[in-house]
PDB file of C-alpha atoms in Angstrom:
ATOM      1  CA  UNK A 210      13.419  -8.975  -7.607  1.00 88.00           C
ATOM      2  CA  UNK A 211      11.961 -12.603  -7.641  1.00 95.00           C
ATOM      3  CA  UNK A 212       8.294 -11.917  -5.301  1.00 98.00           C
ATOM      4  CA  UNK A 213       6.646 -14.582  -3.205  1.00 98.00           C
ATOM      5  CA  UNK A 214       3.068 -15.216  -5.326  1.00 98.00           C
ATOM      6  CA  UNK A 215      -0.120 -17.467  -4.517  1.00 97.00           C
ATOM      7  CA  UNK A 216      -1.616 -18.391  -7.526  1.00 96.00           C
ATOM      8  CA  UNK A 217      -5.223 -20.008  -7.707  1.00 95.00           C
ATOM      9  CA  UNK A 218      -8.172 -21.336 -10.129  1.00 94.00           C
ATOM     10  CA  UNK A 219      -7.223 -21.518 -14.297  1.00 90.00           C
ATOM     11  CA  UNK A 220     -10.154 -19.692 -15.837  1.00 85.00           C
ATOM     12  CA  UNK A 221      -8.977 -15.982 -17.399  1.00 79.00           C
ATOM     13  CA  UNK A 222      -7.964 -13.064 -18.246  1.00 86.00           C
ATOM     14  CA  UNK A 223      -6.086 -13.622 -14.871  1.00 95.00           C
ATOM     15  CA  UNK A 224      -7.068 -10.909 -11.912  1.00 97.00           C
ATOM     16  CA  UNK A 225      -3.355  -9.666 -10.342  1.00 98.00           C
ATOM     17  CA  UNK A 226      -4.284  -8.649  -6.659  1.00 98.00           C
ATOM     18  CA  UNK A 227      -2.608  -5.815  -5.438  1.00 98.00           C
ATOM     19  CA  UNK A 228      -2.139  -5.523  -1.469  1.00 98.00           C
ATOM     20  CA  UNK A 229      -1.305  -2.000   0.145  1.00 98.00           C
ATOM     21  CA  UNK A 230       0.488  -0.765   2.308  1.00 98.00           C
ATOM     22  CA  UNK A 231       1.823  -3.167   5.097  1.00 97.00           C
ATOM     23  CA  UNK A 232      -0.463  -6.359   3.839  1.00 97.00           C
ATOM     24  CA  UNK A 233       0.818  -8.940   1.761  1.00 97.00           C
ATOM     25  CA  UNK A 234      -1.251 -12.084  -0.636  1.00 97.00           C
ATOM     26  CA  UNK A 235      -3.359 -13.130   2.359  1.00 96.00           C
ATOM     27  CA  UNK A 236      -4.859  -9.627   2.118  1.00 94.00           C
ATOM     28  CA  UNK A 237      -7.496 -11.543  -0.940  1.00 96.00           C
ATOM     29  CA  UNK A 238      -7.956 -15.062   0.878  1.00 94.00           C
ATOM     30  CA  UNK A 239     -11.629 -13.558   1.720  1.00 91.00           C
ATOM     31  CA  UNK A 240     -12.505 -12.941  -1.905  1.00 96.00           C
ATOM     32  CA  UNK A 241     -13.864 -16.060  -3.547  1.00 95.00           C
ATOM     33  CA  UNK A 242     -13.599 -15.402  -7.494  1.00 95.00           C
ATOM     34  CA  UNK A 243     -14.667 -18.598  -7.696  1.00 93.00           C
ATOM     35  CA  UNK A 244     -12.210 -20.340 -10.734  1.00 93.00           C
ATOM     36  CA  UNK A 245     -10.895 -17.083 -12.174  1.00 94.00           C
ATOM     37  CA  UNK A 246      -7.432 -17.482 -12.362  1.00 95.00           C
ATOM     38  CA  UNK A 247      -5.962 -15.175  -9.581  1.00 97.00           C
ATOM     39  CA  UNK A 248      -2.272 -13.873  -9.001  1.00 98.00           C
ATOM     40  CA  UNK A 249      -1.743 -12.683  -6.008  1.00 98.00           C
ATOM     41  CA  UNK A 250       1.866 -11.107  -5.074  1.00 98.00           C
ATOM     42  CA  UNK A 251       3.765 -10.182  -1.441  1.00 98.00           C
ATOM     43  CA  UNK A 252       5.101  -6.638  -2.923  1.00 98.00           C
ATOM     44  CA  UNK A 253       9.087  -6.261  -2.539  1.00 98.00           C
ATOM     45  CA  UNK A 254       9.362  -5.928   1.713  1.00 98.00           C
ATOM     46  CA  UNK A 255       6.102  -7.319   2.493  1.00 98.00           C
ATOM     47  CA  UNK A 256       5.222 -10.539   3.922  1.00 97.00           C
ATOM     48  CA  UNK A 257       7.701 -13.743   2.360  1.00 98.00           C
ATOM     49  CA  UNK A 258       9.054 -11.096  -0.125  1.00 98.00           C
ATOM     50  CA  UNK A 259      12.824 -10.099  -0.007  1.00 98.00           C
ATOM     51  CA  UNK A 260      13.287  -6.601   1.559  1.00 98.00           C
ATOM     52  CA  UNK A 261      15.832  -4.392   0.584  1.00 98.00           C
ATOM     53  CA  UNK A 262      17.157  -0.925   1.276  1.00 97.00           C
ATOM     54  CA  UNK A 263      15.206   0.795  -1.471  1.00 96.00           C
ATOM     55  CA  UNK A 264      13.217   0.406  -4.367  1.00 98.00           C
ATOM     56  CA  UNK A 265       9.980   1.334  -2.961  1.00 98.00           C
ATOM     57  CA  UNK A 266       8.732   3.429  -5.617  1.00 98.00           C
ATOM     58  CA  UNK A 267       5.255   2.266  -7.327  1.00 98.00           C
ATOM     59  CA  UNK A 268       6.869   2.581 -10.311  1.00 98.00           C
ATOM     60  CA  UNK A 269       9.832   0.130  -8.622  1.00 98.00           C
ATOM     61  CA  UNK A 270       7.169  -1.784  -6.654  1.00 98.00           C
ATOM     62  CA  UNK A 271       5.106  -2.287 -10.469  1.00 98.00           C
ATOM     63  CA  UNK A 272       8.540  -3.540 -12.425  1.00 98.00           C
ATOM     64  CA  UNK A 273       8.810  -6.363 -10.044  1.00 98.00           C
ATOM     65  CA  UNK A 274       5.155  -7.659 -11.038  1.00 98.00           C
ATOM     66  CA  UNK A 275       6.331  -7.740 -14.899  1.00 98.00           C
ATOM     67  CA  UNK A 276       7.494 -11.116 -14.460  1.00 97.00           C
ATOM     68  CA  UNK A 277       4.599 -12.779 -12.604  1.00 97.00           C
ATOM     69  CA  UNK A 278       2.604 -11.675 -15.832  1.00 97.00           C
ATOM     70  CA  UNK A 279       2.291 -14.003 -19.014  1.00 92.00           C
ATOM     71  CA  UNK A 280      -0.408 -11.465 -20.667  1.00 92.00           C
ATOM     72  CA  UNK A 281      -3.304  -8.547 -20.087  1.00 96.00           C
ATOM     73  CA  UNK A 282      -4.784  -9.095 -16.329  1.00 97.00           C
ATOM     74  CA  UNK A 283      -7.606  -7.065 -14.955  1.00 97.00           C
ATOM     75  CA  UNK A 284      -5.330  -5.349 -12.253  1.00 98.00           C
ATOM     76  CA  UNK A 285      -6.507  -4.766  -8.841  1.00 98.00           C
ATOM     77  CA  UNK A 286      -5.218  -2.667  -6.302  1.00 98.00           C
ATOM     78  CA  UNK A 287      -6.120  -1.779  -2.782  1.00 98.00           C
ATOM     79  CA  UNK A 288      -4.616   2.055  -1.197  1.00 98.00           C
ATOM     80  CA  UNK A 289      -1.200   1.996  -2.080  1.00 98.00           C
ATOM     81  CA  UNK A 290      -1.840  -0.850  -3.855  1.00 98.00           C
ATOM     82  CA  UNK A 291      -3.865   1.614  -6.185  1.00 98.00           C
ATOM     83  CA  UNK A 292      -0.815   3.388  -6.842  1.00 98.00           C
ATOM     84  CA  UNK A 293       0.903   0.675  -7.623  1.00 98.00           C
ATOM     85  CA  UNK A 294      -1.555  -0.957 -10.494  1.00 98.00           C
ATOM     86  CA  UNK A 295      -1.598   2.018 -11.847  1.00 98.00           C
ATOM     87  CA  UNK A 296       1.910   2.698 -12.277  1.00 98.00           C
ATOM     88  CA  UNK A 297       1.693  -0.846 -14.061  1.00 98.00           C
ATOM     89  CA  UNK A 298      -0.885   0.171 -16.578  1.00 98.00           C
ATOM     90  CA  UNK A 299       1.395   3.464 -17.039  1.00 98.00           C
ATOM     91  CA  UNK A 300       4.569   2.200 -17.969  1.00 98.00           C
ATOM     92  CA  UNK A 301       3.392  -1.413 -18.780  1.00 98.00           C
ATOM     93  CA  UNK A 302       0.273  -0.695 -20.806  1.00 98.00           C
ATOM     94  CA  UNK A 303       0.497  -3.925 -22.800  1.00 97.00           C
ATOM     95  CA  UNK A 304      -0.066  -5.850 -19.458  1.00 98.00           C
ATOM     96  CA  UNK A 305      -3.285  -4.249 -18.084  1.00 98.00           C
ATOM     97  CA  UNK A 306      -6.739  -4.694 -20.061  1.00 97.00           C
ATOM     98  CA  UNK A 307      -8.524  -2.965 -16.887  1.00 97.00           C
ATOM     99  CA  UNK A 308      -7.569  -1.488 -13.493  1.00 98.00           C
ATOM    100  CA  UNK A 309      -9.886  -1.517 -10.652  1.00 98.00           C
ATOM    101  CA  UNK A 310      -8.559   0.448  -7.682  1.00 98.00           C
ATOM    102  CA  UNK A 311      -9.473   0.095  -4.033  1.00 98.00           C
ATOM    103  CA  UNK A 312      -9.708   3.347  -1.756  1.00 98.00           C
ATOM    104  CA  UNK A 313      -6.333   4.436  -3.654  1.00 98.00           C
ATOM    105  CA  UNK A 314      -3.778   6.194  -2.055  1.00 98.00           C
ATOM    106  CA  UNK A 315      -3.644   8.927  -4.472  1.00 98.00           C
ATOM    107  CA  UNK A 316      -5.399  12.372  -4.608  1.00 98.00           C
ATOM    108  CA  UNK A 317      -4.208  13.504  -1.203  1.00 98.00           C
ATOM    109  CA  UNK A 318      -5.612  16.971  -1.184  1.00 97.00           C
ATOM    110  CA  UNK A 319      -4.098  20.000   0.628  1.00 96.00           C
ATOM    111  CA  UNK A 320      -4.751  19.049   3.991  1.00 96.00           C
ATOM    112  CA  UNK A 321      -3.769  15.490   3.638  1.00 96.00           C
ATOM    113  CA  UNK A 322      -0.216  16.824   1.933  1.00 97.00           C
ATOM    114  CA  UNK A 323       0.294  19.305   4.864  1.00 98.00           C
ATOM    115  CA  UNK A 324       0.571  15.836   7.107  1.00 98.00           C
ATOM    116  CA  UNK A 325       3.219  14.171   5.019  1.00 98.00           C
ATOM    117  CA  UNK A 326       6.280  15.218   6.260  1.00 98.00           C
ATOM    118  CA  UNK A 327       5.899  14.523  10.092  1.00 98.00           C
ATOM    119  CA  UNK A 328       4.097  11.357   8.911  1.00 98.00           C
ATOM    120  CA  UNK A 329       6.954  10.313   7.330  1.00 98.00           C
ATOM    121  CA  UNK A 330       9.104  11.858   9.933  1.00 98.00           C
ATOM    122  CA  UNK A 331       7.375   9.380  12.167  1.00 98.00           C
ATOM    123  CA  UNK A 332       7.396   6.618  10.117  1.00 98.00           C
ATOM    124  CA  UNK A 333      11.578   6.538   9.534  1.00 98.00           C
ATOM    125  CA  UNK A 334      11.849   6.872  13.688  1.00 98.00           C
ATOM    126  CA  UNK A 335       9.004   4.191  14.405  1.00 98.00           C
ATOM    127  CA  UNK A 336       7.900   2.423  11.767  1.00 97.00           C
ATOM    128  CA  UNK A 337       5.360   0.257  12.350  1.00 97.00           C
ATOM    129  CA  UNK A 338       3.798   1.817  15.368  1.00 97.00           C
ATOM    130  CA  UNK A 339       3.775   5.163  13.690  1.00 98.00           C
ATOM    131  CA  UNK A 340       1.979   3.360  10.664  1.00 97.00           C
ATOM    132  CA  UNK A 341      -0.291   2.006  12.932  1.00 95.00           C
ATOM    133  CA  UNK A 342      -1.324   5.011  14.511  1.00 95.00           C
ATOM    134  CA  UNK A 343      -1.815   6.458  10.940  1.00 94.00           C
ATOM    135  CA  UNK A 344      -3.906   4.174   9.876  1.00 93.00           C
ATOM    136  CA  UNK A 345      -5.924   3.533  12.776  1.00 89.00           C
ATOM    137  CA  UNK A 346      -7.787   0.266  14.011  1.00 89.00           C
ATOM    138  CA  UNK A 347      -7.416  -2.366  11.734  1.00 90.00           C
ATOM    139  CA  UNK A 348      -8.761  -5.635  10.531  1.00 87.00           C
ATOM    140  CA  UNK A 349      -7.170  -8.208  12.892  1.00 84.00           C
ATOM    141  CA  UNK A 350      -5.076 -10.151   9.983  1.00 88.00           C
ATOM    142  CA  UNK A 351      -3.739  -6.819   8.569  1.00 93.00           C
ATOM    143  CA  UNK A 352      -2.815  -5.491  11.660  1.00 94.00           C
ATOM    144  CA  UNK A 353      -0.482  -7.996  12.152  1.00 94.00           C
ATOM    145  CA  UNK A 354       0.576  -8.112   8.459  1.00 96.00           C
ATOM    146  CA  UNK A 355       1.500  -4.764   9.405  1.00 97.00           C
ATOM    147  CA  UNK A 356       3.639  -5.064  12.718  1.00 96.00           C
ATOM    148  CA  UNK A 357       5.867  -7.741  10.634  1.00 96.00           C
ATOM    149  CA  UNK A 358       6.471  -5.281   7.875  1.00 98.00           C
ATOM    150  CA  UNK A 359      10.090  -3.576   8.054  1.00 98.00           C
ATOM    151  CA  UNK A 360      10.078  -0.159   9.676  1.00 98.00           C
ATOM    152  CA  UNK A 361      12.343   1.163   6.425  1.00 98.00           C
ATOM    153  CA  UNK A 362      10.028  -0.545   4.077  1.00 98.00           C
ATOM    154  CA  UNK A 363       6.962   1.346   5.585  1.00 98.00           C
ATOM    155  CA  UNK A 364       8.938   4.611   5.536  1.00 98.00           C
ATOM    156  CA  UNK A 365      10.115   3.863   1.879  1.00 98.00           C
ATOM    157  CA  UNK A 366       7.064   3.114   0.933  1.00 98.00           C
ATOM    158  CA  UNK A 367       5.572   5.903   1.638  1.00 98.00           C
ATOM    159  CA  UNK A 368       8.353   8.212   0.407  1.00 98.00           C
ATOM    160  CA  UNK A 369       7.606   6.496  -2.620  1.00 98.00           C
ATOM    161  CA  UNK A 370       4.305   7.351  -2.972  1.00 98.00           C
ATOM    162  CA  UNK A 371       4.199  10.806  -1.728  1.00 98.00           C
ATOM    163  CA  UNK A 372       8.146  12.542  -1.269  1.00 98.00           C
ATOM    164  CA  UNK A 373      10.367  10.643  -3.839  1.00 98.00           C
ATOM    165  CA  UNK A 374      11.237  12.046  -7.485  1.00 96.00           C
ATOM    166  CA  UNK A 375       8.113  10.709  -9.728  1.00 96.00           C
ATOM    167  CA  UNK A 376       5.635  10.431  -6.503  1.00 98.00           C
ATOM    168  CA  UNK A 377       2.111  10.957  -7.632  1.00 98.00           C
ATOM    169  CA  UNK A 378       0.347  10.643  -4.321  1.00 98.00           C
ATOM    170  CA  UNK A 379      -0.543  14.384  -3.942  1.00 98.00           C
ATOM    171  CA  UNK A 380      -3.602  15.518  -5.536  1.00 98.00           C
ATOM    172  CA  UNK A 381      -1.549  17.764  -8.345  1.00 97.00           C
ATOM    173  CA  UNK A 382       1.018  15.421  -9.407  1.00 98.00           C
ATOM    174  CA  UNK A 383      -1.914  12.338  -9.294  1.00 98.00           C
ATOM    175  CA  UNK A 384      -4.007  14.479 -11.694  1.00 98.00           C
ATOM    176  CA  UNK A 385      -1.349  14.417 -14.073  1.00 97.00           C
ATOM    177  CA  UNK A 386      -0.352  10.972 -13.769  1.00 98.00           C
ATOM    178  CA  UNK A 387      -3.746   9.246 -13.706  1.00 98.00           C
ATOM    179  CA  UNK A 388      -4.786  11.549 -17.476  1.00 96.00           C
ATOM    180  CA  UNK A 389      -1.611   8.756 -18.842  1.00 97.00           C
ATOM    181  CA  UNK A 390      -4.101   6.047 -18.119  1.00 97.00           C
ATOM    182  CA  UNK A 391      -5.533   4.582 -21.040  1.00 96.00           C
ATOM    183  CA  UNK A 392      -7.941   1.351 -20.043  1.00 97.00           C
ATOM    184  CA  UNK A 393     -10.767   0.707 -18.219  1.00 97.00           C
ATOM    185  CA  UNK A 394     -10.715   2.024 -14.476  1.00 97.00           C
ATOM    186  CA  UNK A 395     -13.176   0.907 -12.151  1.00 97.00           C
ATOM    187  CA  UNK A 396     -12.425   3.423  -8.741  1.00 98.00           C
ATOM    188  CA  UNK A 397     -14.328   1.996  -5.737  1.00 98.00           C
ATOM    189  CA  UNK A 398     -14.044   5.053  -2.960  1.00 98.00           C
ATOM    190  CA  UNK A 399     -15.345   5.024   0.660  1.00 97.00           C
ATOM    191  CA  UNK A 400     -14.854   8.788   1.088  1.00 97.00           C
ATOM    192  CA  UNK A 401     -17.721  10.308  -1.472  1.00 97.00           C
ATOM    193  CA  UNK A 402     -15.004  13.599  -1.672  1.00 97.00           C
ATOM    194  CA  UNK A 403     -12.809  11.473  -3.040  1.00 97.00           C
ATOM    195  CA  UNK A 404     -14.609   9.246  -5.128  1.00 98.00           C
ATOM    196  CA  UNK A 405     -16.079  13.036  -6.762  1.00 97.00           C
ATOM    197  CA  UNK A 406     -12.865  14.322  -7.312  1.00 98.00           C
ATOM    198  CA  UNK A 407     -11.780  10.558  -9.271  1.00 97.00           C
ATOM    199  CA  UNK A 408     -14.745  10.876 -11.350  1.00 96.00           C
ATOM    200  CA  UNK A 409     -13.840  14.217 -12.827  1.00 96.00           C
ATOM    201  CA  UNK A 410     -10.774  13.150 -14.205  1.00 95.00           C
ATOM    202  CA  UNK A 411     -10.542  12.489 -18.015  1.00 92.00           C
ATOM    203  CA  UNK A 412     -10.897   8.587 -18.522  1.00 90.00           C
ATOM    204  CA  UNK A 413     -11.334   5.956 -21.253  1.00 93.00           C
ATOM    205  CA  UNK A 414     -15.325   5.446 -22.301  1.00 93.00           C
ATOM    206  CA  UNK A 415     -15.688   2.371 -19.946  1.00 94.00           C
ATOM    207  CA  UNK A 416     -14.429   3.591 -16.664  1.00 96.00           C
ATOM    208  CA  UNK A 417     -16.842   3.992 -13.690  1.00 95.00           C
ATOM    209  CA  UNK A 418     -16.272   5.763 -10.200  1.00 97.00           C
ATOM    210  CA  UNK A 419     -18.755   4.324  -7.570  1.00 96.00           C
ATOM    211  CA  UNK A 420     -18.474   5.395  -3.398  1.00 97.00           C
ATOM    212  CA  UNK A 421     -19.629   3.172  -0.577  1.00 97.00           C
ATOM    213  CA  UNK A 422     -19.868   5.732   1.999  1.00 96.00           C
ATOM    214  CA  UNK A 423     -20.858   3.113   4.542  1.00 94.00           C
ATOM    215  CA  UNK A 424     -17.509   1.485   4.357  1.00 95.00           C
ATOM    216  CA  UNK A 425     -14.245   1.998   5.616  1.00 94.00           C
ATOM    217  CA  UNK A 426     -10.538   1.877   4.135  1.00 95.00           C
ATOM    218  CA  UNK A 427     -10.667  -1.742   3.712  1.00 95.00           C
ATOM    219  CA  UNK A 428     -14.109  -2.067   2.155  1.00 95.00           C
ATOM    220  CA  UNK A 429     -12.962  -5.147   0.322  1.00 96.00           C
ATOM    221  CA  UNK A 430     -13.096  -6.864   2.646  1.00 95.00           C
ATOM    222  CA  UNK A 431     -15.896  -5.378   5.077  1.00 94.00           C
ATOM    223  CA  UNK A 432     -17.866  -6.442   1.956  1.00 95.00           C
ATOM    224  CA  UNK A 433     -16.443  -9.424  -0.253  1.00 96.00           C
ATOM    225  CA  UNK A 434     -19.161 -10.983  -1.723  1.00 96.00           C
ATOM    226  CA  UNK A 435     -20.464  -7.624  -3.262  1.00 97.00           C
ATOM    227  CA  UNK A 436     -17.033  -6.482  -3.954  1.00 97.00           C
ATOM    228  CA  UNK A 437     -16.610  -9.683  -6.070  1.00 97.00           C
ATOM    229  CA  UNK A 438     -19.953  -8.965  -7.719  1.00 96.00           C
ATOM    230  CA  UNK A 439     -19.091  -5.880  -8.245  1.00 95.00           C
ATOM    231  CA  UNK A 440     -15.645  -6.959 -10.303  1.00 95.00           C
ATOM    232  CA  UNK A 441     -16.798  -9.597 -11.932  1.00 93.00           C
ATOM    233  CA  UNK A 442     -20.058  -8.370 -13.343  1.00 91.00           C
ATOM    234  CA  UNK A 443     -17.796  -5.292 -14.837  1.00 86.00           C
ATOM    235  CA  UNK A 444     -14.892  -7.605 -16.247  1.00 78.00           C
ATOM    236  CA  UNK A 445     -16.889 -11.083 -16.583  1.00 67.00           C
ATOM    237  CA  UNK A 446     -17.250 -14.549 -15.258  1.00 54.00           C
TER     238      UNK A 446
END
């Protein structure tokens, strides 16, 4: 699967920028790493990306970043996004030196998973509207990232992260997944439950778990200068 990619700056390790759900590259236009070499993808079925019938796994959705990648990037990865990075530093270790993961869409706990079918009911007989009324209000840019994304790409999607064979969206299967990490994870939660549950996970020496409860889903970018602080002070300049 050849993905559309904006590339910037020349300065390394490169950062890979990982949109979620519905966004696509323009997602990271508001973070200014300065000259850090940044790679930053459209996911298969998002934005100038092709979009076909399946394939929407993270593990699927992480194979088609292999080739975009000439050596170790810090990987970072907003909500499903999350997922997705860290399906890449699973079953493409030698590629990731660090992950840092964005309000990931992982650890859904009970109540969360009691949603997921009619969610996903929804999503397969709407698609974008259904998505929208999941996620709520939105940034303006992402809200219409999201009305151009594929109704079967959002339902795939999030099959893939939650339903499918391999999904490790739910808190259970996520607990087992995540303990096959083995680099550096900086998790950067808005929801303090979730950011405590994250942090009690087994995890290599160097990881750190921090909440901004003031924040929303997209705390990125309610917040990009600290949020590139934040990054590069943990990976470098």
């Amino acid at each position: 699967m050849k993905l559309y990619v904006e590339t910037r700056g020349h300065d390394g390790p490169a950062l890979l920028l990982v949109h979620g759900w519905g966004g696509d590259h323009r997602t990271w236009r508001a973070l200014d790493f300065g000259e850090r070499r940044v790679i930053a993808p459209d996911l298969r079925g998002h934005g100038r990306s092709p979009a076909p019938a399946r394939g929407y796994r993270p593990v699927d959705l992480a194979r088609d970043l292999v080739p975009l990648l000439d050596g170790p990037v810090v990987a970072i990865g907003h909500s499903m996004g999350a997922q997705v990075v860290t399906a890449l530093a699973v079953e493409h270790p030698e590629l990731v030196s660090a992950l840092v993961v964005v309000a990931p869409a992982y650890g859904a706990d009970e109540a969360e998973e009691r949603l997921i079918p009619q969610r996903l009911a929804a999503l397969r007989a709407e698609g974008a509207d259904a998505a929208s009324r999941q996620l709520g209000p939105l940034p303006g840019p992402i809200a219409e990232q999201l009305a151009a994304t594929p109704g079967h790409v959002l339902a795939e999607c999030y099959a893939g992260m939650y339903t499918a064979p391999g999904a490790f969206g739910v808190r259970r299967e996520s607990e087992r997944y995540l303990a096959r990490r083995d680099c550096p994870v900086l998790a950067v939660h808005n929801v303090p439950e979730a950011a405590r549950w994250e942090a009690s996970l087994p995890v290599h020496s160097r990881s750190a778990t921090m909440v901004w409860p003031e924040a929303g889903h997209f705390l990125h970018l309610e917040q990009p200068e600290r949020f590139v602080e934040v990054v590069l002070s943990e990976w470098g300049r």
